[in-house]
mmCIF file with all atom_site columns, C-alpha atoms in Angstrom:
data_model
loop_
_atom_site.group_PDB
_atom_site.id
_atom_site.type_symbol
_atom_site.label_atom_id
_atom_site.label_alt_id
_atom_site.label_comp_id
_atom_site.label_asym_id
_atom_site.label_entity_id
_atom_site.label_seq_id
_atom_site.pdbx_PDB_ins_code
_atom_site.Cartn_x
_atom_site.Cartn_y
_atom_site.Cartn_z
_atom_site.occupancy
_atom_site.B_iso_or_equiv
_atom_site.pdbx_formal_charge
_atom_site.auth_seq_id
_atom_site.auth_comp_id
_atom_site.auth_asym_id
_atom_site.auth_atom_id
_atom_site.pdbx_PDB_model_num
ATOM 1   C CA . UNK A 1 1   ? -51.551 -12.953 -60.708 1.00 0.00 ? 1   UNK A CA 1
ATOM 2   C CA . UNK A 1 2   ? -49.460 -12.233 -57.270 1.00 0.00 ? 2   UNK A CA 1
ATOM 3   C CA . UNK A 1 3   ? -45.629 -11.782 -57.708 1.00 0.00 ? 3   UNK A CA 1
ATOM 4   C CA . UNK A 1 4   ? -43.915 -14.125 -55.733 1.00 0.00 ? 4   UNK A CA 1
ATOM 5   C CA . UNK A 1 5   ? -40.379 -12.621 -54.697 1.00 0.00 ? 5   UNK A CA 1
ATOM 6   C CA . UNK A 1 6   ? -37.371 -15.312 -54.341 1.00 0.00 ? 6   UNK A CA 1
ATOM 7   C CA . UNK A 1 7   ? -35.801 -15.063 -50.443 1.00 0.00 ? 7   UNK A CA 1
ATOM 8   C CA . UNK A 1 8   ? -32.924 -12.768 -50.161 1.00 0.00 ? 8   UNK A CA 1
ATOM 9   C CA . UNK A 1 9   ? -30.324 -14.587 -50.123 1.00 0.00 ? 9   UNK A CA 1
ATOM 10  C CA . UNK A 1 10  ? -27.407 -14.109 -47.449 1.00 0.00 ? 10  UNK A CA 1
ATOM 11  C CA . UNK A 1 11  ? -23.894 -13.316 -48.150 1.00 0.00 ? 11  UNK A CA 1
ATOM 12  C CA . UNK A 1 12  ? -20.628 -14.307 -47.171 1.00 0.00 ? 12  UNK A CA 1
ATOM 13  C CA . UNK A 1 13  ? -20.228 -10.507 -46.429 1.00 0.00 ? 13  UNK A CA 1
ATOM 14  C CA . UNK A 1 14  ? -23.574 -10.345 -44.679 1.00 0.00 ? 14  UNK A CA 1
ATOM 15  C CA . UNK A 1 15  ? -22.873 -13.257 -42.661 1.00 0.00 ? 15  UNK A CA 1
ATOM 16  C CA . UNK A 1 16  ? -19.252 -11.712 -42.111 1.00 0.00 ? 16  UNK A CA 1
ATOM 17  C CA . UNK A 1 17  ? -20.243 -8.303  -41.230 1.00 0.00 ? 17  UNK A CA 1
ATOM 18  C CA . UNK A 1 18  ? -23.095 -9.737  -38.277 1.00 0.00 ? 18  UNK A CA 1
ATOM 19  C CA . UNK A 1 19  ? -20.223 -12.530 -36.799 1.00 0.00 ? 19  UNK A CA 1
ATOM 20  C CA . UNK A 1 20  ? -18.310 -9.064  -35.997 1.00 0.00 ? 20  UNK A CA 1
ATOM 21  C CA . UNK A 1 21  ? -20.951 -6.467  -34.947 1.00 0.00 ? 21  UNK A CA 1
ATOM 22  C CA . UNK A 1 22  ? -21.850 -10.153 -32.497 1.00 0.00 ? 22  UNK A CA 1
ATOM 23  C CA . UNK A 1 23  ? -18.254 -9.505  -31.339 1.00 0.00 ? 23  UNK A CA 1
ATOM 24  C CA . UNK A 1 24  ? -18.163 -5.779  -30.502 1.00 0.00 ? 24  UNK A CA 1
ATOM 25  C CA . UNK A 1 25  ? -20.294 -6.027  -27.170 1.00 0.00 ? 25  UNK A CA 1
ATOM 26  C CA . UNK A 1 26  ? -18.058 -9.058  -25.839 1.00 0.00 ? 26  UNK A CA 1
ATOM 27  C CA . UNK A 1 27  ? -15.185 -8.589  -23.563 1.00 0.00 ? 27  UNK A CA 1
ATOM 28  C CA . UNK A 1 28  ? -13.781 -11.903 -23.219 1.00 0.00 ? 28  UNK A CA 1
ATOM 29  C CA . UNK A 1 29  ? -11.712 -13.405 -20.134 1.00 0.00 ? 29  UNK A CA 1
ATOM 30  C CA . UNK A 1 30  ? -11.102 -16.262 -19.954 1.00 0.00 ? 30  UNK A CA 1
ATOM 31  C CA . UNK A 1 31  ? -10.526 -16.745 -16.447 1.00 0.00 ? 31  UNK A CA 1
ATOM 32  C CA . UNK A 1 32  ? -13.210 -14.881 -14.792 1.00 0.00 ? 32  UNK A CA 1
ATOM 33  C CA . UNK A 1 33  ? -16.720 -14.653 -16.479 1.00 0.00 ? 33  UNK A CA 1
ATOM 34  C CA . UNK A 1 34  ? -19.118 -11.955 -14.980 1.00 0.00 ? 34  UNK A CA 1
ATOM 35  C CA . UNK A 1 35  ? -22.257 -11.951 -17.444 1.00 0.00 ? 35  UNK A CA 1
ATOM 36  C CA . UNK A 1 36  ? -24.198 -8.949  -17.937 1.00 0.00 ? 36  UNK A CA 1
ATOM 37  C CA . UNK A 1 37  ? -26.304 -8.107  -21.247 1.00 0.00 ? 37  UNK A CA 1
ATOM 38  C CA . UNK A 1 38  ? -24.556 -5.313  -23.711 1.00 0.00 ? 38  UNK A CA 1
ATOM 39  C CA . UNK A 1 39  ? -26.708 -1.859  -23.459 1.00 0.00 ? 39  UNK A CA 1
ATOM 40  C CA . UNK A 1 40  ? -26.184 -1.489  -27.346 1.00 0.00 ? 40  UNK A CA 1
ATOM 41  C CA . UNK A 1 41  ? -27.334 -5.300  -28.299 1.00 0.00 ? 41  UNK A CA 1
ATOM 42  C CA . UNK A 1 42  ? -29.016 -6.569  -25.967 1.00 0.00 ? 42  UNK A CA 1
ATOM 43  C CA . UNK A 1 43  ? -26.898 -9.891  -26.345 1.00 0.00 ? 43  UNK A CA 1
ATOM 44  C CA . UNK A 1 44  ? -24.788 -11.530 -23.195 1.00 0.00 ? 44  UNK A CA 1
ATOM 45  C CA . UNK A 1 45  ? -21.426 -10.501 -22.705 1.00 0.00 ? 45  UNK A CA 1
ATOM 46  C CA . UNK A 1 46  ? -19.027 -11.123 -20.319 1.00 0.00 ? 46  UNK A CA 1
ATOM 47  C CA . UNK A 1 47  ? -17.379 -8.249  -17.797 1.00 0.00 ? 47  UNK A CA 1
ATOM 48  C CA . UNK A 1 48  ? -13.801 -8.287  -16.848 1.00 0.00 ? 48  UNK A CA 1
ATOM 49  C CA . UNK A 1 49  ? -13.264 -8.830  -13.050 1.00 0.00 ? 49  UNK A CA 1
ATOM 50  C CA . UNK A 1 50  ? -11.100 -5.712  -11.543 1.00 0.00 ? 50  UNK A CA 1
ATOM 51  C CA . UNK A 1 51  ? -9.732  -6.119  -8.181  1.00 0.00 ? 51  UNK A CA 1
ATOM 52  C CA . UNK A 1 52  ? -9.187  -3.140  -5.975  1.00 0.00 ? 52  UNK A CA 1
ATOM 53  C CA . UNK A 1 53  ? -7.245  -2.657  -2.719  1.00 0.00 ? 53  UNK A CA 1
ATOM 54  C CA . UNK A 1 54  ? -7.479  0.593   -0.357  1.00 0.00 ? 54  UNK A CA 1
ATOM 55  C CA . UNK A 1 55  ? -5.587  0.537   3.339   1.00 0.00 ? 55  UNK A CA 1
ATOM 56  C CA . UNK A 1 56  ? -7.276  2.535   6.190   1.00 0.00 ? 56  UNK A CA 1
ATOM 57  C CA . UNK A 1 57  ? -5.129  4.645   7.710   1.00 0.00 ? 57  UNK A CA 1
ATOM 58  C CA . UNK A 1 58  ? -6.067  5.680   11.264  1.00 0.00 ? 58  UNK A CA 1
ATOM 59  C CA . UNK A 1 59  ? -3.610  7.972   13.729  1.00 0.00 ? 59  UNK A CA 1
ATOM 60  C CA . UNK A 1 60  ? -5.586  7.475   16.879  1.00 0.00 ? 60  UNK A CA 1
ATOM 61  C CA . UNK A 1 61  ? -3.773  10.346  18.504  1.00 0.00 ? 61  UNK A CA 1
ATOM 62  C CA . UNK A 1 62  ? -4.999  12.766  16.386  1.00 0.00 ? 62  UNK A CA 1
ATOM 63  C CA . UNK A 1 63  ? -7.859  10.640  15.139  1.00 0.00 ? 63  UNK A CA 1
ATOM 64  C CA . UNK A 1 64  ? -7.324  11.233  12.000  1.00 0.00 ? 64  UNK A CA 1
ATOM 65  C CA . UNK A 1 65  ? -7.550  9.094   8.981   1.00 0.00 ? 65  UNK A CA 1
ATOM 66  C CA . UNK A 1 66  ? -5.201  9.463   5.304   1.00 0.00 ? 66  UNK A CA 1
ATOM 67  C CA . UNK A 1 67  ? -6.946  10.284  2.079   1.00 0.00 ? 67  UNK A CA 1
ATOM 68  C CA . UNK A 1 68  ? -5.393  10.591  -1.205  1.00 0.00 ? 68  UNK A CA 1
ATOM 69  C CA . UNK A 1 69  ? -7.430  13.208  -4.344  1.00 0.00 ? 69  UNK A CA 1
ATOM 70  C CA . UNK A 1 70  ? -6.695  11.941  -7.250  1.00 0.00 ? 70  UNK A CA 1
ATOM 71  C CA . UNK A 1 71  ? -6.590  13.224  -11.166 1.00 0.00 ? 71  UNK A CA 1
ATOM 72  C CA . UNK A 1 72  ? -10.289 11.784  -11.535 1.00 0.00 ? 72  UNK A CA 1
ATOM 73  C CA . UNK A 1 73  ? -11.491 14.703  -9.109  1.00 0.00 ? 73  UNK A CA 1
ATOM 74  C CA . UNK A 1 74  ? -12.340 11.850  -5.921  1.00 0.00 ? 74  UNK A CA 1
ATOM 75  C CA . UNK A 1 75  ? -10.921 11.597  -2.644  1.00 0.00 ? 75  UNK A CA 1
ATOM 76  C CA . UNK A 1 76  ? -10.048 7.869   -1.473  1.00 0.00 ? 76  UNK A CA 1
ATOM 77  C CA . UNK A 1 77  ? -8.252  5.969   1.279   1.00 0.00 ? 77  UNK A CA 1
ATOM 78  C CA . UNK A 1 78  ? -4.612  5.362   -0.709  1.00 0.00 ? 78  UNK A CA 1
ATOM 79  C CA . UNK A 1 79  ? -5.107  2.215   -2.984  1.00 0.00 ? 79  UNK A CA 1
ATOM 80  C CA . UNK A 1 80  ? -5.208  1.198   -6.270  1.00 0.00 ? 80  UNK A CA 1
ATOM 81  C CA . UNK A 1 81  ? -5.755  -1.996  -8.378  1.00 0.00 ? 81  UNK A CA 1
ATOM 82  C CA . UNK A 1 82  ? -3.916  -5.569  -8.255  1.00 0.00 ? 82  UNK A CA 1
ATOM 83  C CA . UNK A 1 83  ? -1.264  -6.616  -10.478 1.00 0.00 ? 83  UNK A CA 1
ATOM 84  C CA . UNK A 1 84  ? -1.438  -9.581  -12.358 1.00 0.00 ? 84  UNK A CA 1
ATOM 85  C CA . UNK A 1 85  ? 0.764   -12.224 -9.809  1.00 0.00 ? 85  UNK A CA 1
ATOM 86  C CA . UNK A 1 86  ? 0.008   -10.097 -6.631  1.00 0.00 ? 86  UNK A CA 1
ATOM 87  C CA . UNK A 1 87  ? -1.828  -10.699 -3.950  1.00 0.00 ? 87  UNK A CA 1
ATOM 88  C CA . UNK A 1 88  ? -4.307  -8.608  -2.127  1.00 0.00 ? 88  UNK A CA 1
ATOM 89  C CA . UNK A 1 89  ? -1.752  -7.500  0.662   1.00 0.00 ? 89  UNK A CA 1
ATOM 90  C CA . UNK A 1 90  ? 1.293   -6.906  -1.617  1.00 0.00 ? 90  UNK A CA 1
ATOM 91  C CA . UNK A 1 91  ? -0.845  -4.993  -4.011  1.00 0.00 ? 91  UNK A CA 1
ATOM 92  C CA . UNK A 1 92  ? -2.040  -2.922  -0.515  1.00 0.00 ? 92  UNK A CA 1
ATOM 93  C CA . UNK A 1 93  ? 1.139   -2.099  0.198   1.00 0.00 ? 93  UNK A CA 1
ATOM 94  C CA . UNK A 1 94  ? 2.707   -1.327  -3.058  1.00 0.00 ? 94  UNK A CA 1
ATOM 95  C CA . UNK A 1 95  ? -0.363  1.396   -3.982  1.00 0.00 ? 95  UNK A CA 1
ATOM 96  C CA . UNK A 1 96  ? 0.204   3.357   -0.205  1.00 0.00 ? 96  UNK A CA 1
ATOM 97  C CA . UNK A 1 97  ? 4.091   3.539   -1.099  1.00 0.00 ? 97  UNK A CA 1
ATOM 98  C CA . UNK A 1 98  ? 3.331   4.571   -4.456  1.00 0.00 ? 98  UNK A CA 1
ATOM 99  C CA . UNK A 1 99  ? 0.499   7.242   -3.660  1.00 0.00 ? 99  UNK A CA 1
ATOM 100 C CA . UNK A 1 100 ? 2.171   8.657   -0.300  1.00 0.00 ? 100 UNK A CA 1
ATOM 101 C CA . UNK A 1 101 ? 5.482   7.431   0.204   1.00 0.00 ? 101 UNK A CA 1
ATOM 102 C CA . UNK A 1 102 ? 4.662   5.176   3.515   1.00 0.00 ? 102 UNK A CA 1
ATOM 103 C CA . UNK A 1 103 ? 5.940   1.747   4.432   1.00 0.00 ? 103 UNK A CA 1
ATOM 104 C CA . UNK A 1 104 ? 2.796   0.461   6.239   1.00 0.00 ? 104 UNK A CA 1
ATOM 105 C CA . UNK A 1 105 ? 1.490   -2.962  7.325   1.00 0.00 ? 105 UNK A CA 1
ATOM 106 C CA . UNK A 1 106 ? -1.575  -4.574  6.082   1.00 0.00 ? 106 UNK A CA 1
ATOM 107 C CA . UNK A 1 107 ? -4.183  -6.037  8.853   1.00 0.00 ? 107 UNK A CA 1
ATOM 108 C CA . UNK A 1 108 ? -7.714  -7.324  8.752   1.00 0.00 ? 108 UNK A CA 1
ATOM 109 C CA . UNK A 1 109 ? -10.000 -6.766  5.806   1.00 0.00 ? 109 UNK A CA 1
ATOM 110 C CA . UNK A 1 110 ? -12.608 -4.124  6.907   1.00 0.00 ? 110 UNK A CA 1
ATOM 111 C CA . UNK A 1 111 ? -14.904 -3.586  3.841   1.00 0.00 ? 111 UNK A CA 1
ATOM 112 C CA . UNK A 1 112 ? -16.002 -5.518  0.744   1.00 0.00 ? 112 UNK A CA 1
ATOM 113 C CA . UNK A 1 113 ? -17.546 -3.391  -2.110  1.00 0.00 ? 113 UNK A CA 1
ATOM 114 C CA . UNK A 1 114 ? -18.190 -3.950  -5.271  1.00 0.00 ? 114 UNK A CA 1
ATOM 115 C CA . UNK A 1 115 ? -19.829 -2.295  -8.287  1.00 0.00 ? 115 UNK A CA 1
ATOM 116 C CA . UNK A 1 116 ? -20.260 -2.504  -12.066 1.00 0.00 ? 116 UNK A CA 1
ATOM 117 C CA . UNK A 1 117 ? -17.742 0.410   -13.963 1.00 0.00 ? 117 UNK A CA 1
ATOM 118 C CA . UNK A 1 118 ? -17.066 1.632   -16.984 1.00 0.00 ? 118 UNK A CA 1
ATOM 119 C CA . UNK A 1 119 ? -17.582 -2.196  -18.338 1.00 0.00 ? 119 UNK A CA 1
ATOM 120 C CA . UNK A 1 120 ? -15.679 -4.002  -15.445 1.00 0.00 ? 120 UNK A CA 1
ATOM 121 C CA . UNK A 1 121 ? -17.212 -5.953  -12.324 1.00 0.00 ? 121 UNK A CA 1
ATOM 122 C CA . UNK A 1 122 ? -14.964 -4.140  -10.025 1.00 0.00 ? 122 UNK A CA 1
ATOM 123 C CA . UNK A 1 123 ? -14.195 -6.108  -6.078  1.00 0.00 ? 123 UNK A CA 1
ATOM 124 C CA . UNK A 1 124 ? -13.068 -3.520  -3.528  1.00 0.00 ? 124 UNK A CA 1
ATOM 125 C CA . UNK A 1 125 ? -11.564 -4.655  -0.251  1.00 0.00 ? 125 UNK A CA 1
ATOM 126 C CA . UNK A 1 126 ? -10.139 -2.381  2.163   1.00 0.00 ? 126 UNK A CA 1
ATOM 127 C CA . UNK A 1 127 ? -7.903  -3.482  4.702   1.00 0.00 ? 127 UNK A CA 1
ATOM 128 C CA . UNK A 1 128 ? -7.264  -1.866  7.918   1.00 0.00 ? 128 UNK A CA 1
ATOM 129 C CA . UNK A 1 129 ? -3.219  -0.953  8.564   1.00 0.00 ? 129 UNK A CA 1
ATOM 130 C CA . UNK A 1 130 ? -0.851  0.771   10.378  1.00 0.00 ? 130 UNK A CA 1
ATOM 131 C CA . UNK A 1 131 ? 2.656   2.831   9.729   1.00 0.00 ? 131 UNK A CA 1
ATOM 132 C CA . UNK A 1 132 ? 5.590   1.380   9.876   1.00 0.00 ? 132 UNK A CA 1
ATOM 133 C CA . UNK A 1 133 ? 7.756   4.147   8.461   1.00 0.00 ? 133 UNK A CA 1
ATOM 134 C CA . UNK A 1 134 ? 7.057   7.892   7.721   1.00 0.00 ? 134 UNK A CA 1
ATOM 135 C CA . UNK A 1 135 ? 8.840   9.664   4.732   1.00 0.00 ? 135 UNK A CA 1
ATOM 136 C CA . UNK A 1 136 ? 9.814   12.856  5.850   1.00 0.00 ? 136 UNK A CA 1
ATOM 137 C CA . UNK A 1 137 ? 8.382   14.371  3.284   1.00 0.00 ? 137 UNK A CA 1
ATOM 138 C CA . UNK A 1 138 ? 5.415   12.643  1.286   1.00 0.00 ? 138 UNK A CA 1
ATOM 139 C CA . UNK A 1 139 ? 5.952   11.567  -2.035  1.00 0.00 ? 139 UNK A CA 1
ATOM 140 C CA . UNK A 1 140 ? 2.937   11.476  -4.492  1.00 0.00 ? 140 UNK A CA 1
ATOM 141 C CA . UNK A 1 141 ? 2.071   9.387   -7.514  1.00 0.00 ? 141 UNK A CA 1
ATOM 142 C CA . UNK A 1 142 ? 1.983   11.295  -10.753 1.00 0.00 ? 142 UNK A CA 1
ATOM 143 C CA . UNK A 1 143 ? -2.023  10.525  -10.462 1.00 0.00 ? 143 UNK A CA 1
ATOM 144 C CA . UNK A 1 144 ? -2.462  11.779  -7.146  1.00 0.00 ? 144 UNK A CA 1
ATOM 145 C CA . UNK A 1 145 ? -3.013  15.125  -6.204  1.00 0.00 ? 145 UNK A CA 1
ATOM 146 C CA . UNK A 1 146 ? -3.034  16.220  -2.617  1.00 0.00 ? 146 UNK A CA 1
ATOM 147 C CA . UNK A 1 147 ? -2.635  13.579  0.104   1.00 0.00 ? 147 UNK A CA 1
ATOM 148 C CA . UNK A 1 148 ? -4.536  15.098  3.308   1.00 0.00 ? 148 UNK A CA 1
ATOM 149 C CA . UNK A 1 149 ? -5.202  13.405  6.820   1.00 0.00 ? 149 UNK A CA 1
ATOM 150 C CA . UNK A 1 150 ? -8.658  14.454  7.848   1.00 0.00 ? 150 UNK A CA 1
ATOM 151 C CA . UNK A 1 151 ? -10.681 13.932  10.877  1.00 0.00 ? 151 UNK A CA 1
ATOM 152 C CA . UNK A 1 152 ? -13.454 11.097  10.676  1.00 0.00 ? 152 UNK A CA 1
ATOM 153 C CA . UNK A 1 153 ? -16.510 13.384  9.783   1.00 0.00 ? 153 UNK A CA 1
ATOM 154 C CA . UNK A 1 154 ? -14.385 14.613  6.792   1.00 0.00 ? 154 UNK A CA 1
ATOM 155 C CA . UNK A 1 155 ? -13.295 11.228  5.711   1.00 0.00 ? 155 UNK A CA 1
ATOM 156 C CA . UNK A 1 156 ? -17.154 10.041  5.636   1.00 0.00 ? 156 UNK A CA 1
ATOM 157 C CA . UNK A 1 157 ? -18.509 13.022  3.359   1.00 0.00 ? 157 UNK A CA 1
ATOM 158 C CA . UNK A 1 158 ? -15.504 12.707  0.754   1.00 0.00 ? 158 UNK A CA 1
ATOM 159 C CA . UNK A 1 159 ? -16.635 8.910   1.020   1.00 0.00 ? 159 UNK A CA 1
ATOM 160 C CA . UNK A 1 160 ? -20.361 8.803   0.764   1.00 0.00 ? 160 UNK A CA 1
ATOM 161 C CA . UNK A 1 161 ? -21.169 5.095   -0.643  1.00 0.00 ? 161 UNK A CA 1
ATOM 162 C CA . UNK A 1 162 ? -19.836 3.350   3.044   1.00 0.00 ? 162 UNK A CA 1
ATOM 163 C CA . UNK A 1 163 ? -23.562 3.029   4.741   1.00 0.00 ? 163 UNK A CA 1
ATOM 164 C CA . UNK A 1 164 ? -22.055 2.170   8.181   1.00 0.00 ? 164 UNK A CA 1
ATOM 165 C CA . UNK A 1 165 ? -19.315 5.315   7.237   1.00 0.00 ? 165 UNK A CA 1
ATOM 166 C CA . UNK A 1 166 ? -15.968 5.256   8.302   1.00 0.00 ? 166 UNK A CA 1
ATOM 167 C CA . UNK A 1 167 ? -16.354 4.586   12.272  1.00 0.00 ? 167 UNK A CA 1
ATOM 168 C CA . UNK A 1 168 ? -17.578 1.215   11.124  1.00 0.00 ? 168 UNK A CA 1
ATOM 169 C CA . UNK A 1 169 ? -14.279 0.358   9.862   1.00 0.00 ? 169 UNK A CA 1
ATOM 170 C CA . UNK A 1 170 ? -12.336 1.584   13.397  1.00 0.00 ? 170 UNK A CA 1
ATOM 171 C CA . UNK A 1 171 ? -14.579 -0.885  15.395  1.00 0.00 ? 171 UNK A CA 1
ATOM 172 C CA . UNK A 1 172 ? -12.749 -4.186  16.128  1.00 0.00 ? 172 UNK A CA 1
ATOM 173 C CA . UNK A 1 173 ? -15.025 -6.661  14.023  1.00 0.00 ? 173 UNK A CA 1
ATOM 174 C CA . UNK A 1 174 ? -15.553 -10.545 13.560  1.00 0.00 ? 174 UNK A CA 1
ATOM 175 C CA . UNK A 1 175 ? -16.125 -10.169 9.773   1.00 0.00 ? 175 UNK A CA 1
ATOM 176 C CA . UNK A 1 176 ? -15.830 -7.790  6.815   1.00 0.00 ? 176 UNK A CA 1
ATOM 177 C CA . UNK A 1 177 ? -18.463 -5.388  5.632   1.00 0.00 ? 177 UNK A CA 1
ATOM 178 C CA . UNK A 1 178 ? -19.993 -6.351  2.439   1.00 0.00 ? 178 UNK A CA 1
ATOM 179 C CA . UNK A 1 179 ? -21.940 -3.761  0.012   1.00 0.00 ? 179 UNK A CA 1
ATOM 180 C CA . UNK A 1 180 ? -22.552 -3.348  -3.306  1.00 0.00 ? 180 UNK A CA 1
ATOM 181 C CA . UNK A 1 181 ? -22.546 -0.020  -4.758  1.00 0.00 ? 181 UNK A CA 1
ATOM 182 C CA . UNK A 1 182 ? -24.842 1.779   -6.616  1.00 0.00 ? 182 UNK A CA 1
#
């Protein structure tokens, strides 16, 4: 005679407890969906969107171009992500005051990156501009380090994941760049 076992039946505290772990991999927004599949899971999730802005800063006299170093240990051009009800060139200019103290004026976009961090679909675009007004002493975020202007050889080493490297971005152009980074 074989024993014949009844189903396990589910809970409300089973059912309860799997609706949640469903929920721990998904980082809803509502506005912007980026899909990608949770690491843990395995299910779909979505990504938040991040949007970043970075000015090139480019004294052709001394051919030199301005890089911030930051708390994270990286060397960028000044820039920094977009407040909700800003746009791209506001944002722009806000980060260089904030990181160096400059007034500046916000051009042509140069470079579009992009890359998948820490969770977040993240949009880089980099705008060429130009000083309008130099503090007479720079004035750093509480974030920011050391604000340097190097020549263009230094600038492209701190700044590796450009292909075309900085010179690209000095070079009058008839579009943006567009890379994704690894």
């Amino acid at each position: 005679m074989e024993l014949q076992l009844e189903p396990r039946r589910r809970t409300w505290k089973w059912r309860l407890s799997a609706l949640i772990k469903s929920f721990e991999c998904i980082r809803v927004n509502m506005r912007r969906k980026y899909w990608h599949f949770c690491s843990n899971c395995g299910r779909r999730a979505t990504m938040k969107r991040v949007d970043v802005v970075y000015v090139l800063l480019y004294d052709e006299v001394e051919q030199k171009v301005l890089m911030v170093y930051n708390k994270r240990g990286t060397w960028s051009l000044p820039g920094g992500g977009v407040e909700k009800g800003e746009t791209l060139r506001e944002a722009a200019i806000r980060e260089v005051k904030e990181e160096t103290g400059y007034d500046v004026d916000v051009h042509d976009i140069v470079a579009l990156n992009e890359a998948f961090m820490d969770g977040n679909h993240v949009f880089f675009i980099t705008f060429r501009g130009t000083i309008v007004h130099a503090p007479v002493v720079i004035s750093k975020d509480e974030n920011i380090i050391d604000v340097q202007w190097v020549d263009i050889e230094t600038a492209e080493q701190r700044m590796p994941y450009h292909p075309n490297g900085i010179r690209a971005f000095l070079r009058p152009t008839s579009g943006a760049q567009y890379t994704i980074q690894q």
